[in-house]
Amino acid sequence: MEGLRSHRKPAEADDVVPTLPLYLSAPALQVRLEDFELYAVDRLRVLKEISDGLSRGKKSDEMENLVRELWKLHMSHPHASEVVNKDIISHFVLRLVYCRTEELRKWFLSMETSLFRYRFRSETHEAQRALMAEFHLPYKTVTSAEYENVKDKLSQVARSTGQSLSSGDGIFYKVPFEEVPELVAGRRVYIQKGQAYVAMNQVVSLVVTQFRFLLSKALVLTNRKWTTMIREQEKDRLTPLVESLSSSYLGPDYSQPREFTEISLKDIDQVAKSSFPLCMRHLFEKLREDHHLKHGGRMQLGLFLKGVGLKLDDALAFWKAEFSRKFGAERFDKEYAYSIRHNYGKEGKRTDYTPYSCQKIISSMPGVGDHHGCPYRHFSEENLRAALGRMGVGSRALEDVMEKVRNKHYQLACTLTFEAVHGTSYVAGINHPNQYFSDSKKTLESRNNANTA
Amino acid sequence: MAGEGAENGRDDMIIDGSGADQQRQNNLIFDGVNVNYLKLYYGKLFPHADVFKWMSYGNDGKHPGCDHSYFGRREFSFTLDNDIYLRFQSFSGLSEMENSIREKCPFKIDIGPVYSVDPARRHAYAQGSDNVFTPVERELIFDIDMSDYDDVRYCCSGADVCLDCWPLMTVAIKVLDSALRDDFGFNHILWVYSGRRGVHCWVCDGKARRLNNEQRAAIADYFRVYKGNENSHKMVSLLGQALHPFLVRAHNEVLKIFFEEKLLSTQNLLLDEDRYEKILGMIPDESITSELRGKWADNRRSKEDINVVRWQQLKHMLQSGKQKLHLRRCVEEIVFSFTYPRLDMEVSRHMNHLLKAPFCVHPKTGRVCIPIDPNCCEDFDPTAVPTLSKILEELNTEGSRKEGDNEWDRTSLGDSVRYFRSSFLQPLLKSCKEEIESSYSAKLQESKNSLNW
């Protein structure tokens, strides 16, 4: 919620027409089949880049600029009148594409919500108020008498988030704190007796909550319609299109180990040294050292090992060997074995959980005693340098890695580390710890083959 | 010991945050805790009726707005003598609960959420595709554990506490209690000694019980200042031009005073090189730290406490007008790092976390988990909390009285039960009754209106 935008130029007369649709109902528009696909692919490009931006830990202002540029680049249309249609059509096409599994829905919901958030932020205050009205949000502004009473606190909060009180036009809404969880979580609002004082430049949170809520419900409904009607009706026309669109962009999820990457317990230390990315190596070493990892670490490492190809029985033996040194075998069986079987889908709701992607790891928030997270993001510079040194990253390469870290390109930093450790160039870019692992194995194996040949 | 159990599934829950409380081994008798003593305790002293009244939240009354299924949908779970763990116990009323507790004689009773349906019959509802068995209400809970403070206390570690480190808990209670009341507007808050090395907090307002997981996580994050861990060096980063009013209040009213007047000396935070290096490590300015090192190298004895003298020197250097903001802020960061409450975040984030019931007896220490009055929490002495053997002795020496008397009244448990009733239960039930009445009349009004249609 950074940045002053109280003196932003008001919208031009000809785009007073709301430029930001709420997608409340599907359009009754004729669409040519080519446009159907073209528009959807253009929008997907935007969503995909948003996802990349978020996983690099870009700040709100950077994201806002990024979204504005992406939108201009991909979503413009030679005919001005078509711009809004393209926006609406592409959104509803992707709803179809991404409604079909929980995983797809989650990704789409989160990316569309981000897109909406940053587009909303780019709007003028007048346009924002108009959109709030469109959502029928019932909040009242704080009266000037009340404002005077809490002015000092409001100004403290504003300064604590790097703003000044004037950046929100002095307009505040009083809202039950439950409605703005993200502002509460970041201590970005003043809260008194359960009421949060939301500045005009923060209403995006209120609106986004509403947007996400409505879209989430709509996606479930769309899915129901898809499975009961559309899929069958459209099986020669839209269905193949829809099904190919989603798989082309999400990348592999590494929930099933590749056959060549199976590992056994006796090799695990060797493999950890040669082919684990730093985040997993660190967890692995800490586990060997402390014979314990807190919950976040167990999840991050445990699911990674599953993706690497550690069988359930081996996983149980692996964790037990460590934990029982600290807690005894009995306590392991009682308290920890369950969660490992759970990761493998053998307990609870029996979901086969997927290993964490870089994006998820980078955005985690390790606390006291935690060792999970992305070292490039969460380590101090000193600790990161030491850890990279232990991995065998030479001093020149190390400076390159640190340069990427300073610019918040954590995945690029990891990619450079891969290159330094393996002594090869690596163009793909790291998006997933399991990708690092399997490509490392591949590199090492081909080198071995070359040596023996 | 955050969430040592499995997490996140529907029927996999997280066992009581003070997980290490379960380090209990088989068949040992701990400081006089054995099944026979417990039988007596549950038979004569445990305040069954008060726990029932509390967990009913007014729904056991005769008002037509009462939900008579409410208490029966609450999950209790028992840990039995021989390490058998019984999840999803539920009771139709007081006598069923009391009989079950007396008969099974659990070493530990945990309280879980209120579910949509009777948890004992959850399987009957698991057939349909819609998952109707889901938590619908749960107190907002907090768990603070002394073992999470190991890097800032030098007197004890792990499960041990003494009167030198216990005040850290007192500080935590003060900071959280005032924020829960003044910021979030909650009124019905119960603090409970966890029996060994920590405290639990139950926020019982209707509004708190109905929070969803996202809102719970937001509150937990509002309280979070520890962003880093040993991998990132800095434990606490206070950024921005100002601190949030909540942090300012915590600092000025509780933390600063406690740190300077108590903790500095009791923990000897600046006594020798090992200890002061840890604090100097938090100051990102080489010239300042080396100047302080120079001053402190010469270890002259003076009348004044050396910790206090050194702290004054450190403050003087950092807070002189010419220093940059981030260096002046360092003083506060150090105070926060050493004193600010350390929550087990996972416990508070999810509705389905179990927490040990008040008035249980801790199986290792034999101490009763009695309530702590936040208004005089500095007087609470964990080493003086009545143990099971002590109160049973009191019961014996007082001789038997006529039937119907409150047995606990004759023991040192009396004050605790009286406090629970007068300061927590009665005001809570009064507001529950009002809530039930007003929501009932609102419902009547609504149905009247719809009839008019």
PDB file of C-alpha atoms in Angstrom, chain B residues 172-376:
ATOM      1  CA  ALA B 172       3.841 -12.067  27.487  1.00  0.00           C
ATOM      2  CA  ILE B 173       0.541 -12.151  29.355  1.00  0.00           C
ATOM      3  CA  LYS B 174       0.543  -8.397  29.867  1.00  0.00           C
ATOM      4  CA  VAL B 175       1.356  -7.553  26.257  1.00  0.00           C
ATOM      5  CA  LEU B 176      -1.158  -9.953  24.728  1.00  0.00           C
ATOM      6  CA  ASP B 177      -3.939  -9.419  27.226  1.00  0.00           C
ATOM      7  CA  SER B 178      -4.044  -5.669  26.747  1.00  0.00           C
ATOM      8  CA  ALA B 179      -3.897  -5.960  22.955  1.00  0.00           C
ATOM      9  CA  LEU B 180      -6.641  -8.581  22.848  1.00  0.00           C
ATOM     10  CA  ARG B 181      -8.861  -6.296  24.901  1.00  0.00           C
ATOM     11  CA  ASP B 182      -7.990  -2.810  23.655  1.00  0.00           C
ATOM     12  CA  ASP B 183      -7.132  -3.514  20.026  1.00  0.00           C
ATOM     13  CA  PHE B 184      -9.353  -6.432  19.153  1.00  0.00           C
ATOM     14  CA  GLY B 185     -12.143  -5.653  21.603  1.00  0.00           C
ATOM     15  CA  PHE B 186     -12.316  -9.076  23.228  1.00  0.00           C
ATOM     16  CA  ASN B 187     -13.581  -9.316  26.802  1.00  0.00           C
ATOM     17  CA  HIS B 188     -13.689 -12.933  27.871  1.00  0.00           C
ATOM     18  CA  ILE B 189     -10.121 -14.062  28.163  1.00  0.00           C
ATOM     19  CA  LEU B 190      -8.820 -16.887  30.301  1.00  0.00           C
ATOM     20  CA  TRP B 191      -5.119 -17.350  31.054  1.00  0.00           C
ATOM     21  CA  VAL B 192      -4.031 -20.733  32.325  1.00  0.00           C
ATOM     22  CA  TYR B 193      -0.747 -22.078  33.654  1.00  0.00           C
ATOM     23  CA  SER B 194       0.171 -25.006  31.435  1.00  0.00           C
ATOM     24  CA  GLY B 195       1.456 -27.015  34.399  1.00  0.00           C
ATOM     25  CA  ARG B 196       5.148 -26.784  33.727  1.00  0.00           C
ATOM     26  CA  ARG B 197       6.802 -24.170  31.583  1.00  0.00           C
ATOM     27  CA  GLY B 198       4.276 -21.993  29.863  1.00  0.00           C
ATOM     28  CA  VAL B 199       0.872 -20.439  29.632  1.00  0.00           C
ATOM     29  CA  HIS B 200      -2.224 -20.944  27.522  1.00  0.00           C
ATOM     30  CA  CYS B 201      -4.728 -18.302  26.589  1.00  0.00           C
ATOM     31  CA  TRP B 202      -8.383 -18.889  25.707  1.00  0.00           C
ATOM     32  CA  VAL B 203     -10.283 -16.019  24.080  1.00  0.00           C
ATOM     33  CA  CYS B 204     -13.928 -16.981  24.411  1.00  0.00           C
ATOM     34  CA  ASP B 205     -16.025 -14.109  23.036  1.00  0.00           C
ATOM     35  CA  GLY B 206     -18.584 -15.265  20.468  1.00  0.00           C
ATOM     36  CA  LYS B 207     -16.807 -13.189  17.849  1.00  0.00           C
ATOM     37  CA  ALA B 208     -13.516 -14.930  18.635  1.00  0.00           C
ATOM     38  CA  ARG B 209     -15.016 -18.397  18.531  1.00  0.00           C
ATOM     39  CA  ARG B 210     -16.425 -17.798  15.061  1.00  0.00           C
ATOM     40  CA  LEU B 211     -13.209 -16.507  13.435  1.00  0.00           C
ATOM     41  CA  ASN B 212     -12.100 -18.454  10.369  1.00  0.00           C
ATOM     42  CA  ASN B 213      -8.549 -19.711   9.929  1.00  0.00           C
ATOM     43  CA  GLU B 214      -7.453 -16.771   7.822  1.00  0.00           C
ATOM     44  CA  GLN B 215      -8.639 -14.323  10.473  1.00  0.00           C
ATOM     45  CA  ARG B 216      -6.940 -16.319  13.225  1.00  0.00           C
ATOM     46  CA  ALA B 217      -3.705 -16.296  11.276  1.00  0.00           C
ATOM     47  CA  ALA B 218      -4.048 -12.537  10.792  1.00  0.00           C
ATOM     48  CA  ILE B 219      -4.282 -11.974  14.546  1.00  0.00           C
ATOM     49  CA  ALA B 220      -1.327 -14.260  15.163  1.00  0.00           C
ATOM     50  CA  ASP B 221       0.668 -12.309  12.559  1.00  0.00           C
ATOM     51  CA  TYR B 222      -0.367  -9.011  14.138  1.00  0.00           C
ATOM     52  CA  PHE B 223       1.442 -10.235  17.240  1.00  0.00           C
ATOM     53  CA  ARG B 224       4.464 -11.453  15.344  1.00  0.00           C
ATOM     54  CA  VAL B 225       7.650  -9.460  15.443  1.00  0.00           C
ATOM     55  CA  TYR B 226      10.170 -12.264  15.133  1.00  0.00           C
ATOM     56  CA  LYS B 227      10.890 -12.486  11.452  1.00  0.00           C
ATOM     57  CA  GLY B 228      14.260 -14.121  11.498  1.00  0.00           C
ATOM     58  CA  ASN B 229      16.108 -16.915  13.175  1.00  0.00           C
ATOM     59  CA  GLU B 230      19.702 -17.934  13.628  1.00  0.00           C
ATOM     60  CA  ASN B 231      20.110 -18.247   9.864  1.00  0.00           C
ATOM     61  CA  SER B 232      19.356 -14.610   9.284  1.00  0.00           C
ATOM     62  CA  HIS B 233      21.081 -13.213  12.397  1.00  0.00           C
ATOM     63  CA  LYS B 234      18.544 -10.608  13.223  1.00  0.00           C
ATOM     64  CA  MET B 235      15.625 -11.795  15.289  1.00  0.00           C
ATOM     65  CA  VAL B 236      13.615  -8.646  15.175  1.00  0.00           C
ATOM     66  CA  SER B 237      13.568  -6.046  12.464  1.00  0.00           C
ATOM     67  CA  LEU B 238      11.623  -2.929  13.203  1.00  0.00           C
ATOM     68  CA  LEU B 239      11.411  -1.013   9.966  1.00  0.00           C
ATOM     69  CA  GLY B 240       9.624   2.139   8.979  1.00  0.00           C
ATOM     70  CA  GLN B 241       9.756   5.684  10.270  1.00  0.00           C
ATOM     71  CA  ALA B 242       7.699   4.833  13.333  1.00  0.00           C
ATOM     72  CA  LEU B 243       6.489   1.780  15.215  1.00  0.00           C
ATOM     73  CA  HIS B 244       2.902   0.614  15.079  1.00  0.00           C
ATOM     74  CA  PRO B 245       0.951   1.971  18.077  1.00  0.00           C
ATOM     75  CA  PHE B 246       0.536  -1.544  19.437  1.00  0.00           C
ATOM     76  CA  LEU B 247       4.291  -2.077  19.501  1.00  0.00           C
ATOM     77  CA  VAL B 248       4.881   1.381  20.959  1.00  0.00           C
ATOM     78  CA  ARG B 249       2.506   0.592  23.792  1.00  0.00           C
ATOM     79  CA  ALA B 250       4.023  -2.829  24.398  1.00  0.00           C
ATOM     80  CA  HIS B 251       7.493  -1.304  24.437  1.00  0.00           C
ATOM     81  CA  ASN B 252       6.789   1.725  26.579  1.00  0.00           C
ATOM     82  CA  GLU B 253       4.442   0.167  29.067  1.00  0.00           C
ATOM     83  CA  VAL B 254       5.890  -3.286  29.518  1.00  0.00           C
ATOM     84  CA  LEU B 255       8.990  -4.382  27.631  1.00  0.00           C
ATOM     85  CA  LYS B 256      11.382  -1.494  28.235  1.00  0.00           C
ATOM     86  CA  ILE B 257      10.740  -1.347  31.962  1.00  0.00           C
ATOM     87  CA  PHE B 258      11.031  -5.086  32.331  1.00  0.00           C
ATOM     88  CA  PHE B 259      14.210  -5.284  30.288  1.00  0.00           C
ATOM     89  CA  GLU B 260      16.019  -2.462  32.020  1.00  0.00           C
ATOM     90  CA  GLU B 261      14.841  -3.002  35.551  1.00  0.00           C
ATOM     91  CA  LYS B 262      14.770  -6.753  35.702  1.00  0.00           C
ATOM     92  CA  LEU B 263      16.008  -8.914  32.866  1.00  0.00           C
ATOM     93  CA  LEU B 264      19.346  -7.117  32.356  1.00  0.00           C
ATOM     94  CA  SER B 265      20.427  -7.989  35.872  1.00  0.00           C
ATOM     95  CA  THR B 266      18.645 -11.255  36.515  1.00  0.00           C
ATOM     96  CA  GLN B 267      19.954 -12.805  33.314  1.00  0.00           C
ATOM     97  CA  ASN B 268      23.244 -10.884  33.363  1.00  0.00           C
ATOM     98  CA  LEU B 269      22.773 -10.028  29.732  1.00  0.00           C
ATOM     99  CA  LEU B 270      25.983  -7.994  29.419  1.00  0.00           C
ATOM    100  CA  LEU B 271      28.090  -9.738  32.026  1.00  0.00           C
ATOM    101  CA  ASP B 272      30.881 -11.212  29.940  1.00  0.00           C
ATOM    102  CA  GLU B 273      32.177 -11.316  26.410  1.00  0.00           C
ATOM    103  CA  ASP B 274      30.071 -14.278  25.319  1.00  0.00           C
ATOM    104  CA  ARG B 275      26.911 -12.553  26.326  1.00  0.00           C
ATOM    105  CA  TYR B 276      27.608  -9.037  25.188  1.00  0.00           C
ATOM    106  CA  GLU B 277      28.887 -10.226  21.826  1.00  0.00           C
ATOM    107  CA  LYS B 278      25.444 -11.612  21.200  1.00  0.00           C
ATOM    108  CA  ILE B 279      23.931  -8.174  21.698  1.00  0.00           C
ATOM    109  CA  LEU B 280      26.675  -6.376  19.787  1.00  0.00           C
ATOM    110  CA  GLY B 281      25.963  -8.730  16.895  1.00  0.00           C
ATOM    111  CA  MET B 282      22.618  -7.028  16.545  1.00  0.00           C
ATOM    112  CA  ILE B 283      24.202  -3.629  15.882  1.00  0.00           C
ATOM    113  CA  PRO B 284      25.054  -3.182  12.211  1.00  0.00           C
ATOM    114  CA  ASP B 285      27.812  -0.618  12.712  1.00  0.00           C
ATOM    115  CA  GLU B 286      31.403  -1.682  13.123  1.00  0.00           C
ATOM    116  CA  SER B 287      32.690   1.567  14.594  1.00  0.00           C
ATOM    117  CA  ILE B 288      30.113   1.590  17.364  1.00  0.00           C
ATOM    118  CA  THR B 289      30.573  -2.024  18.323  1.00  0.00           C
ATOM    119  CA  SER B 290      34.346  -1.787  18.418  1.00  0.00           C
ATOM    120  CA  GLU B 291      34.183   1.326  20.554  1.00  0.00           C
ATOM    121  CA  LEU B 292      31.860  -0.454  22.975  1.00  0.00           C
ATOM    122  CA  ARG B 293      34.110  -3.494  22.995  1.00  0.00           C
ATOM    123  CA  GLY B 294      36.985  -1.233  23.910  1.00  0.00           C
ATOM    124  CA  LYS B 295      35.050   0.229  26.809  1.00  0.00           C
ATOM    125  CA  TRP B 296      33.940  -3.149  28.035  1.00  0.00           C
ATOM    126  CA  ALA B 297      37.264  -4.954  27.718  1.00  0.00           C
ATOM    127  CA  ASP B 298      38.453  -3.378  30.886  1.00  0.00           C
ATOM    128  CA  ASN B 299      36.404  -5.161  33.485  1.00  0.00           C
ATOM    129  CA  ARG B 300      36.671  -2.816  36.418  1.00  0.00           C
ATOM    130  CA  ARG B 301      34.404  -3.576  39.313  1.00  0.00           C
ATOM    131  CA  SER B 302      32.118  -0.790  40.277  1.00  0.00           C
ATOM    132  CA  LYS B 303      29.339  -0.546  42.760  1.00  0.00           C
ATOM    133  CA  GLU B 304      26.737  -0.415  40.092  1.00  0.00           C
ATOM    134  CA  ASP B 305      25.479  -3.472  38.267  1.00  0.00           C
ATOM    135  CA  ILE B 306      27.804  -3.983  35.333  1.00  0.00           C
ATOM    136  CA  ASN B 307      24.899  -4.985  33.062  1.00  0.00           C
ATOM    137  CA  VAL B 308      23.110  -1.729  33.730  1.00  0.00           C
ATOM    138  CA  VAL B 309      26.244   0.348  33.263  1.00  0.00           C
ATOM    139  CA  ARG B 310      27.021  -1.278  29.932  1.00  0.00           C
ATOM    140  CA  TRP B 311      23.452  -0.949  28.725  1.00  0.00           C
ATOM    141  CA  GLN B 312      23.528   2.771  29.491  1.00  0.00           C
ATOM    142  CA  GLN B 313      26.734   3.089  27.489  1.00  0.00           C
ATOM    143  CA  LEU B 314      25.262   1.187  24.587  1.00  0.00           C
ATOM    144  CA  LYS B 315      22.108   3.259  24.616  1.00  0.00           C
ATOM    145  CA  HIS B 316      24.068   6.454  24.867  1.00  0.00           C
ATOM    146  CA  MET B 317      26.087   5.636  21.778  1.00  0.00           C
ATOM    147  CA  LEU B 318      23.190   4.442  19.698  1.00  0.00           C
ATOM    148  CA  GLN B 319      20.701   7.081  20.652  1.00  0.00           C
ATOM    149  CA  SER B 320      22.844  10.168  20.360  1.00  0.00           C
ATOM    150  CA  GLY B 321      21.230  12.574  17.955  1.00  0.00           C
ATOM    151  CA  LYS B 322      23.738  12.112  15.167  1.00  0.00           C
ATOM    152  CA  GLN B 323      23.009   8.431  14.599  1.00  0.00           C
ATOM    153  CA  LYS B 324      20.890   7.268  11.738  1.00  0.00           C
ATOM    154  CA  LEU B 325      17.367   6.042  12.398  1.00  0.00           C
ATOM    155  CA  HIS B 326      18.148   2.357  11.921  1.00  0.00           C
ATOM    156  CA  LEU B 327      20.854   2.556  14.589  1.00  0.00           C
ATOM    157  CA  ARG B 328      18.654   4.358  17.066  1.00  0.00           C
ATOM    158  CA  ARG B 329      15.997   1.744  16.362  1.00  0.00           C
ATOM    159  CA  CYS B 330      18.528  -0.921  17.317  1.00  0.00           C
ATOM    160  CA  VAL B 331      17.993  -0.271  21.020  1.00  0.00           C
ATOM    161  CA  GLU B 332      14.351  -1.137  20.647  1.00  0.00           C
ATOM    162  CA  GLU B 333      15.168  -4.152  18.512  1.00  0.00           C
ATOM    163  CA  ILE B 334      17.372  -5.527  21.261  1.00  0.00           C
ATOM    164  CA  VAL B 335      14.667  -4.994  23.866  1.00  0.00           C
ATOM    165  CA  PHE B 336      12.090  -6.705  21.648  1.00  0.00           C
ATOM    166  CA  SER B 337      14.412  -9.602  20.870  1.00  0.00           C
ATOM    167  CA  PHE B 338      14.862 -10.384  24.522  1.00  0.00           C
ATOM    168  CA  THR B 339      11.419  -9.732  25.917  1.00  0.00           C
ATOM    169  CA  TYR B 340       8.638  -9.721  23.332  1.00  0.00           C
ATOM    170  CA  PRO B 341       6.219 -12.688  23.620  1.00  0.00           C
ATOM    171  CA  ARG B 342       7.104 -15.711  21.504  1.00  0.00           C
ATOM    172  CA  LEU B 343       3.941 -17.386  20.369  1.00  0.00           C
ATOM    173  CA  ASP B 344       3.621 -20.828  18.988  1.00  0.00           C
ATOM    174  CA  MET B 345       1.971 -19.522  15.836  1.00  0.00           C
ATOM    175  CA  GLU B 346       0.602 -22.810  14.545  1.00  0.00           C
ATOM    176  CA  VAL B 347      -1.574 -23.254  17.629  1.00  0.00           C
ATOM    177  CA  SER B 348      -3.415 -20.022  16.987  1.00  0.00           C
ATOM    178  CA  ARG B 349      -3.741 -20.267  13.220  1.00  0.00           C
ATOM    179  CA  HIS B 350      -6.125 -23.183  12.886  1.00  0.00           C
ATOM    180  CA  MET B 351      -9.477 -24.015  14.412  1.00  0.00           C
ATOM    181  CA  ASN B 352      -8.596 -27.663  14.797  1.00  0.00           C
ATOM    182  CA  HIS B 353      -5.724 -27.408  17.226  1.00  0.00           C
ATOM    183  CA  LEU B 354      -6.308 -29.154  20.537  1.00  0.00           C
ATOM    184  CA  LEU B 355      -5.342 -27.493  23.803  1.00  0.00           C
ATOM    185  CA  LYS B 356      -5.097 -28.915  27.292  1.00  0.00           C
ATOM    186  CA  ALA B 357      -8.099 -28.176  29.488  1.00  0.00           C
ATOM    187  CA  PRO B 358      -7.695 -25.956  32.535  1.00  0.00           C
ATOM    188  CA  PHE B 359      -7.611 -27.781  35.891  1.00  0.00           C
ATOM    189  CA  CYS B 360      -5.834 -30.777  34.402  1.00  0.00           C
ATOM    190  CA  VAL B 361      -2.888 -32.089  36.384  1.00  0.00           C
ATOM    191  CA  HIS B 362       0.418 -31.959  34.553  1.00  0.00           C
ATOM    192  CA  PRO B 363       1.618 -35.552  34.472  1.00  0.00           C
ATOM    193  CA  LYS B 364       5.282 -34.680  34.943  1.00  0.00           C
ATOM    194  CA  THR B 365       5.139 -31.982  37.557  1.00  0.00           C
ATOM    195  CA  GLY B 366       1.909 -32.958  39.264  1.00  0.00           C
ATOM    196  CA  ARG B 367       0.879 -29.311  39.228  1.00  0.00           C
ATOM    197  CA  VAL B 368      -2.675 -28.292  38.502  1.00  0.00           C
ATOM    198  CA  CYS B 369      -3.222 -26.103  35.433  1.00  0.00           C
ATOM    199  CA  ILE B 370      -4.815 -23.230  37.268  1.00  0.00           C
ATOM    200  CA  PRO B 371      -5.997 -19.916  35.847  1.00  0.00           C
ATOM    201  CA  ILE B 372      -3.755 -16.860  36.071  1.00  0.00           C
ATOM    202  CA  ASP B 373      -5.304 -13.482  36.725  1.00  0.00           C
ATOM    203  CA  PRO B 374      -3.762 -11.151  34.121  1.00  0.00           C
ATOM    204  CA  ASN B 375      -4.372  -8.184  36.409  1.00  0.00           C
ATOM    205  CA  CYS B 376      -1.925  -9.509  38.946  1.00  0.00           C
TER     206      CYS B 376
END
